[in-house]
Amino acid sequence: MKGLIVTADDFGIAREVNDAVEMAHRGGVLTAASLMVAAPDVDNAIKRAKTLPSLRVGLHIVLVDGEPALPAAQIPDLVDSTGRFHTNMARAGAAMFFKSSVRRQLRAEIAAQFEAYRATGLPLDHVNAHKHFHLHPTILSTILQVGKQYGLKSIRVPYEPRDVLLKAEPSAQIPPAIVTAPWAMLARARVRGAGLFAPDAVFGLAWSGAMTHRRLAALIENLPDGISEIYCHPATQRGFAGSAPGYAYAEEFAALTAPDILRKTGTLGIIRGSFSDFQ
């Protein structure tokens, strides 16, 4: 059996993203979205999600390069002078691992983001983290501990099989994931050991911001057995506030809404759904 979750990250960051998420779900292959609870246009995202009950929404925990849910004064070691999270993941991660005061602030912020999500009234389909920061063992431990109080059942673990990528694009220059793969395998073991669901494979790391029509189609054609997730960053146009340089937002949106992509999943007998559907 081949199951497929197609997720849009950064839901709520901008109107261009919210527009793309709604249209890609209504008329495309998108099945899920990950909500940034402290993002600038989160209220609009929540409003849209409530009109789309078949769109499964989860929590996109932000702990780097973004806005916190708590006031900066309550988490001084997690933010910079502007009140935003630090952008240096290595330095932030080291502080979280070695300093108990930082770990207390980390737990408070993660709890605040879970609480903000619960306040939306939306069912919690899944949890993941901005830039996959939850591969950090301290962050993952905190998410697992705090998440118990909020009905956490599914987590994205970014384990991306390189052989599938090379089948999808034989000419691609994809170096082995020497750094991330061992941590992802450890995280998957911890998540499943805690009785939670994690997809067998996740695609979107190597082609982050570049999940074009050709690549999306090829991944679907070469989808491995089991449950896979393909995550994207769609928007109706590039250049919006908070956009990442070089990301092909509009191209990803076009891929998600292409009629042949939706037909292909049906022709190949792939079951589309959300994390909740495959738990």
GROMACS .gro file of C-alpha atoms in nm:
model
  279
    1MET     CA    1   0.000   0.000   0.000
    2LYS     CA    2   0.117   0.350  -0.083
    3GLY     CA    3  -0.021   0.640   0.116
    4LEU     CA    4   0.062   1.004   0.056
    5ILE     CA    5   0.036   1.316   0.269
    6VAL     CA    6   0.099   1.644   0.086
    7THR     CA    7   0.165   1.927   0.329
    8ALA     CA    8   0.213   2.301   0.294
    9ASP     CA    9   0.438   2.456   0.557
   10ASP     CA   10   0.435   2.815   0.688
   11PHE     CA   11   0.055   2.847   0.682
   12GLY     CA   12  -0.026   3.190   0.824
   13ILE     CA   13   0.297   3.367   0.734
   14ALA     CA   14   0.139   3.577   0.458
   15ARG     CA   15  -0.182   3.619   0.260
   16GLU     CA   16  -0.007   3.485  -0.052
   17VAL     CA   17   0.062   3.159   0.130
   18ASN     CA   18  -0.288   3.134   0.275
   19ASP     CA   19  -0.440   3.188  -0.071
   20ALA     CA   20  -0.220   2.915  -0.217
   21VAL     CA   21  -0.301   2.668   0.061
   22GLU     CA   22  -0.675   2.711   0.016
   23MET     CA   23  -0.664   2.681  -0.363
   24ALA     CA   24  -0.420   2.389  -0.361
   25HIS     CA   25  -0.651   2.199  -0.128
   26ARG     CA   26  -0.978   2.287  -0.300
   27GLY     CA   27  -0.856   2.211  -0.650
   28GLY     CA   28  -0.528   2.027  -0.611
   29VAL     CA   29  -0.339   1.754  -0.435
   30LEU     CA   30  -0.274   1.929  -0.101
   31THR     CA   31  -0.412   1.742   0.202
   32ALA     CA   32  -0.254   1.918   0.503
   33ALA     CA   33  -0.100   2.244   0.622
   34SER     CA   34   0.128   2.337   0.911
   35LEU     CA   35   0.026   2.652   1.099
   36MET     CA   36   0.266   2.912   1.241
   37VAL     CA   37   0.070   3.035   1.544
   38ALA     CA   38   0.264   3.363   1.585
   39ALA     CA   39   0.287   3.448   1.216
   40PRO     CA   40   0.163   3.784   1.080
   41ASP     CA   41  -0.142   3.648   0.895
   42VAL     CA   42  -0.233   3.360   1.125
   43ASP     CA   43  -0.586   3.486   1.197
   44ASN     CA   44  -0.670   3.472   0.827
   45ALA     CA   45  -0.523   3.122   0.804
   46ILE     CA   46  -0.734   3.001   1.095
   47LYS     CA   47  -1.048   3.151   0.944
   48ARG     CA   48  -0.983   2.978   0.613
   49ALA     CA   49  -0.904   2.645   0.778
   50LYS     CA   50  -1.240   2.649   0.954
   51THR     CA   51  -1.414   2.670   0.616
   52LEU     CA   52  -1.209   2.371   0.491
   53PRO     CA   53  -1.282   2.083   0.727
   54SER     CA   54  -1.112   1.835   0.495
   55LEU     CA   55  -0.786   2.031   0.516
   56ARG     CA   56  -0.598   1.883   0.810
   57VAL     CA   57  -0.395   2.139   1.001
   58GLY     CA   58  -0.104   2.088   1.236
   59LEU     CA   59   0.134   2.297   1.442
   60HIS     CA   60   0.451   2.430   1.279
   61ILE     CA   61   0.664   2.503   1.586
   62VAL     CA   62   0.894   2.799   1.530
   63LEU     CA   63   1.208   2.832   1.744
   64VAL     CA   64   1.445   2.991   1.495
   65ASP     CA   65   1.417   3.276   1.246
   66GLY     CA   66   1.063   3.378   1.335
   67GLU     CA   67   0.829   3.533   1.588
   68PRO     CA   68   0.773   3.379   1.934
   69ALA     CA   69   0.437   3.324   2.098
   70LEU     CA   70   0.561   3.455   2.434
   71PRO     CA   71   0.676   3.811   2.506
   72ALA     CA   72   1.050   3.851   2.454
   73ALA     CA   73   1.099   3.938   2.821
   74GLN     CA   74   0.989   3.587   2.920
   75ILE     CA   75   1.234   3.412   2.686
   76PRO     CA   76   1.537   3.646   2.670
   77ASP     CA   77   1.785   3.372   2.581
   78LEU     CA   78   1.582   3.254   2.282
   79VAL     CA   79   1.547   3.589   2.105
   80ASP     CA   80   1.764   3.871   1.973
   81SER     CA   81   1.746   4.244   2.042
   82THR     CA   82   1.444   4.279   1.810
   83GLY     CA   83   1.244   4.013   1.994
   84ARG     CA   84   1.272   3.755   1.715
   85PHE     CA   85   1.422   3.411   1.749
   86HIS     CA   86   1.792   3.381   1.672
   87THR     CA   87   1.891   3.273   1.322
   88ASN     CA   88   2.205   3.081   1.419
   89MET     CA   89   2.070   2.730   1.480
   90ALA     CA   90   2.402   2.585   1.598
   91ARG     CA   91   2.447   2.848   1.867
   92ALA     CA   92   2.083   2.836   1.974
   93GLY     CA   93   2.088   2.456   1.982
   94ALA     CA   94   2.402   2.446   2.196
   95ALA     CA   95   2.246   2.681   2.451
   96MET     CA   96   1.931   2.467   2.465
   97PHE     CA   97   2.139   2.156   2.529
   98PHE     CA   98   2.380   2.290   2.789
   99LYS     CA   99   2.189   2.558   2.984
  100SER     CA  100   1.904   2.469   3.215
  101SER     CA  101   1.774   2.827   3.211
  102VAL     CA  102   1.743   2.813   2.832
  103ARG     CA  103   1.569   2.476   2.851
  104ARG     CA  104   1.309   2.624   3.087
  105GLN     CA  105   1.244   2.907   2.843
  106LEU     CA  106   1.228   2.656   2.557
  107ARG     CA  107   0.964   2.451   2.736
  108ALA     CA  108   0.760   2.761   2.812
  109GLU     CA  109   0.768   2.875   2.449
  110ILE     CA  110   0.677   2.534   2.311
  111ALA     CA  111   0.390   2.509   2.559
  112ALA     CA  112   0.274   2.857   2.456
  113GLN     CA  113   0.266   2.754   2.090
  114PHE     CA  114   0.069   2.439   2.169
  115GLU     CA  115  -0.169   2.648   2.378
  116ALA     CA  116  -0.211   2.902   2.099
  117TYR     CA  117  -0.291   2.621   1.859
  118ARG     CA  118  -0.548   2.474   2.098
  119ALA     CA  119  -0.710   2.817   2.122
  120THR     CA  120  -0.779   2.807   1.746
  121GLY     CA  121  -1.027   2.525   1.799
  122LEU     CA  122  -0.877   2.330   1.510
  123PRO     CA  123  -0.808   1.958   1.557
  124LEU     CA  124  -0.433   1.889   1.587
  125ASP     CA  125  -0.340   1.672   1.290
  126HIS     CA  126   0.038   1.677   1.334
  127VAL     CA  127   0.339   1.867   1.462
  128ASN     CA  128   0.666   1.962   1.295
  129ALA     CA  129   0.921   2.238   1.340
  130HIS     CA  130   1.048   2.524   1.129
  131LYS     CA  131   1.373   2.419   0.958
  132HIS     CA  132   1.333   2.076   1.120
  133PHE     CA  133   1.475   2.206   1.446
  134HIS     CA  134   1.294   1.923   1.625
  135LEU     CA  135   1.574   1.690   1.519
  136HIS     CA  136   1.760   1.853   1.808
  137PRO     CA  137   1.719   1.595   2.088
  138THR     CA  138   1.635   1.854   2.355
  139ILE     CA  139   1.367   2.012   2.140
  140LEU     CA  140   1.218   1.675   2.045
  141SER     CA  141   1.210   1.565   2.410
  142THR     CA  142   1.030   1.884   2.505
  143ILE     CA  143   0.777   1.850   2.224
  144LEU     CA  144   0.704   1.490   2.325
  145GLN     CA  145   0.661   1.587   2.690
  146VAL     CA  146   0.450   1.897   2.634
  147GLY     CA  147   0.255   1.746   2.346
  148LYS     CA  148   0.101   1.479   2.569
  149GLN     CA  149  -0.113   1.749   2.727
  150TYR     CA  150  -0.243   1.865   2.389
  151GLY     CA  151  -0.336   1.542   2.216
  152LEU     CA  152  -0.019   1.504   2.010
  153LYS     CA  153  -0.043   1.190   1.795
  154SER     CA  154   0.174   1.252   1.488
  155ILE     CA  155   0.511   1.412   1.416
  156ARG     CA  156   0.698   1.466   1.093
  157VAL     CA  157   1.040   1.305   1.102
  158PRO     CA  158   1.241   1.426   0.801
  159TYR     CA  159   1.393   1.099   0.683
  160GLU     CA  160   1.433   1.130   0.305
  161PRO     CA  161   1.540   0.815   0.116
  162ARG     CA  162   1.815   0.920  -0.125
  163ASP     CA  163   1.750   0.627  -0.359
  164VAL     CA  164   1.398   0.752  -0.429
  165LEU     CA  165   1.528   1.100  -0.512
  166LEU     CA  166   1.774   0.952  -0.760
  167LYS     CA  167   1.500   0.744  -0.922
  168ALA     CA  168   1.289   1.056  -0.954
  169GLU     CA  169   1.576   1.264  -1.094
  170PRO     CA  170   1.873   1.048  -1.200
  171SER     CA  171   2.085   1.350  -1.291
  172ALA     CA  172   2.037   1.518  -0.953
  173GLN     CA  173   2.343   1.598  -0.744
  174ILE     CA  174   2.222   1.486  -0.403
  175PRO     CA  175   2.492   1.432  -0.141
  176PRO     CA  176   2.429   1.174   0.130
  177ALA     CA  177   2.251   1.319   0.434
  178ILE     CA  178   2.543   1.238   0.662
  179VAL     CA  179   2.441   1.491   0.928
  180THR     CA  180   2.062   1.477   0.925
  181ALA     CA  181   1.990   1.110   0.846
  182PRO     CA  182   2.127   0.959   1.172
  183TRP     CA  183   1.938   1.216   1.380
  184ALA     CA  184   1.622   1.154   1.177
  185MET     CA  185   1.646   0.778   1.230
  186LEU     CA  186   1.696   0.832   1.603
  187ALA     CA  187   1.404   1.075   1.614
  188ARG     CA  188   1.177   0.831   1.430
  189ALA     CA  189   1.264   0.557   1.678
  190ARG     CA  190   1.189   0.790   1.969
  191VAL     CA  191   0.861   0.911   1.817
  192ARG     CA  192   0.736   0.562   1.743
  193GLY     CA  193   0.862   0.438   2.077
  194ALA     CA  194   0.638   0.700   2.236
  195GLY     CA  195   0.341   0.550   2.053
  196LEU     CA  196   0.312   0.832   1.799
  197PHE     CA  197   0.279   0.815   1.422
  198ALA     CA  198   0.553   0.927   1.184
  199PRO     CA  199   0.553   0.872   0.806
  200ASP     CA  200   0.796   0.615   0.668
  201ALA     CA  201   0.953   0.866   0.429
  202VAL     CA  202   0.947   1.245   0.394
  203PHE     CA  203   1.036   1.435   0.077
  204GLY     CA  204   1.114   1.805   0.057
  205LEU     CA  205   1.457   1.840   0.217
  206ALA     CA  206   1.680   1.813  -0.088
  207TRP     CA  207   1.439   2.017  -0.301
  208SER     CA  208   1.319   2.261  -0.035
  209GLY     CA  209   1.166   2.557  -0.211
  210ALA     CA  210   1.212   2.384  -0.545
  211MET     CA  211   0.941   2.116  -0.556
  212THR     CA  212   0.860   2.178  -0.921
  213HIS     CA  213   0.594   2.004  -1.126
  214ARG     CA  214   0.851   1.769  -1.276
  215ARG     CA  215   0.990   1.670  -0.937
  216LEU     CA  216   0.650   1.630  -0.772
  217ALA     CA  217   0.529   1.411  -1.058
  218ALA     CA  218   0.845   1.201  -1.049
  219LEU     CA  219   0.827   1.151  -0.674
  220ILE     CA  220   0.467   1.036  -0.703
  221GLU     CA  221   0.565   0.794  -0.978
  222ASN     CA  222   0.847   0.652  -0.762
  223LEU     CA  223   0.673   0.666  -0.427
  224PRO     CA  224   0.793   0.385  -0.198
  225ASP     CA  225   0.562   0.145  -0.019
  226GLY     CA  226   0.424   0.267   0.311
  227ILE     CA  227   0.322   0.619   0.411
  228SER     CA  228   0.512   0.910   0.260
  229GLU     CA  229   0.487   1.283   0.312
  230ILE     CA  230   0.580   1.543   0.053
  231TYR     CA  231   0.599   1.891   0.196
  232CYS     CA  232   0.604   2.215  -0.001
  233HIS     CA  233   0.607   2.593   0.040
  234PRO     CA  234   0.339   2.722  -0.198
  235ALA     CA  235   0.242   3.084  -0.246
  236THR     CA  236   0.061   3.268  -0.521
  237GLN     CA  237   0.370   3.480  -0.581
  238ARG     CA  238   0.721   3.528  -0.451
  239GLY     CA  239   0.862   3.832  -0.276
  240PHE     CA  240   0.610   3.857   0.009
  241ALA     CA  241   0.714   3.962   0.359
  242GLY     CA  242   0.890   3.671   0.525
  243SER     CA  243   0.963   3.484   0.202
  244ALA     CA  244   1.287   3.291   0.170
  245PRO     CA  245   1.532   3.405  -0.100
  246GLY     CA  246   1.538   3.177  -0.400
  247TYR     CA  247   1.228   2.975  -0.315
  248ALA     CA  248   1.009   2.893  -0.614
  249TYR     CA  249   0.683   2.959  -0.432
  250ALA     CA  250   0.463   3.012  -0.737
  251GLU     CA  251   0.611   2.712  -0.916
  252GLU     CA  252   0.534   2.489  -0.619
  253PHE     CA  253   0.179   2.626  -0.609
  254ALA     CA  254   0.141   2.550  -0.979
  255ALA     CA  255   0.264   2.194  -0.924
  256LEU     CA  256   0.018   2.130  -0.642
  257THR     CA  257  -0.276   2.252  -0.851
  258ALA     CA  258  -0.179   2.084  -1.180
  259PRO     CA  259  -0.467   1.854  -1.289
  260ASP     CA  260  -0.232   1.581  -1.409
  261ILE     CA  261  -0.070   1.555  -1.065
  262LEU     CA  262  -0.405   1.485  -0.901
  263ARG     CA  263  -0.497   1.234  -1.174
  264LYS     CA  264  -0.163   1.060  -1.137
  265THR     CA  265  -0.222   0.973  -0.772
  266GLY     CA  266  -0.553   0.812  -0.866
  267THR     CA  267  -0.411   0.626  -1.165
  268LEU     CA  268  -0.132   0.480  -0.953
  269GLY     CA  269  -0.370   0.378  -0.676
  270ILE     CA  270  -0.209   0.604  -0.418
  271ILE     CA  271  -0.423   0.677  -0.113
  272ARG     CA  272  -0.411   1.048  -0.026
  273GLY     CA  273  -0.481   1.167   0.323
  274SER     CA  274  -0.353   1.339   0.633
  275PHE     CA  275  -0.154   1.227   0.934
  276SER     CA  276  -0.482   1.160   1.115
  277ASP     CA  277  -0.602   0.936   0.834
  278PHE     CA  278  -0.295   0.712   0.856
  279GLN     CA  279  -0.247   0.695   1.232
   0.00000   0.00000   0.00000
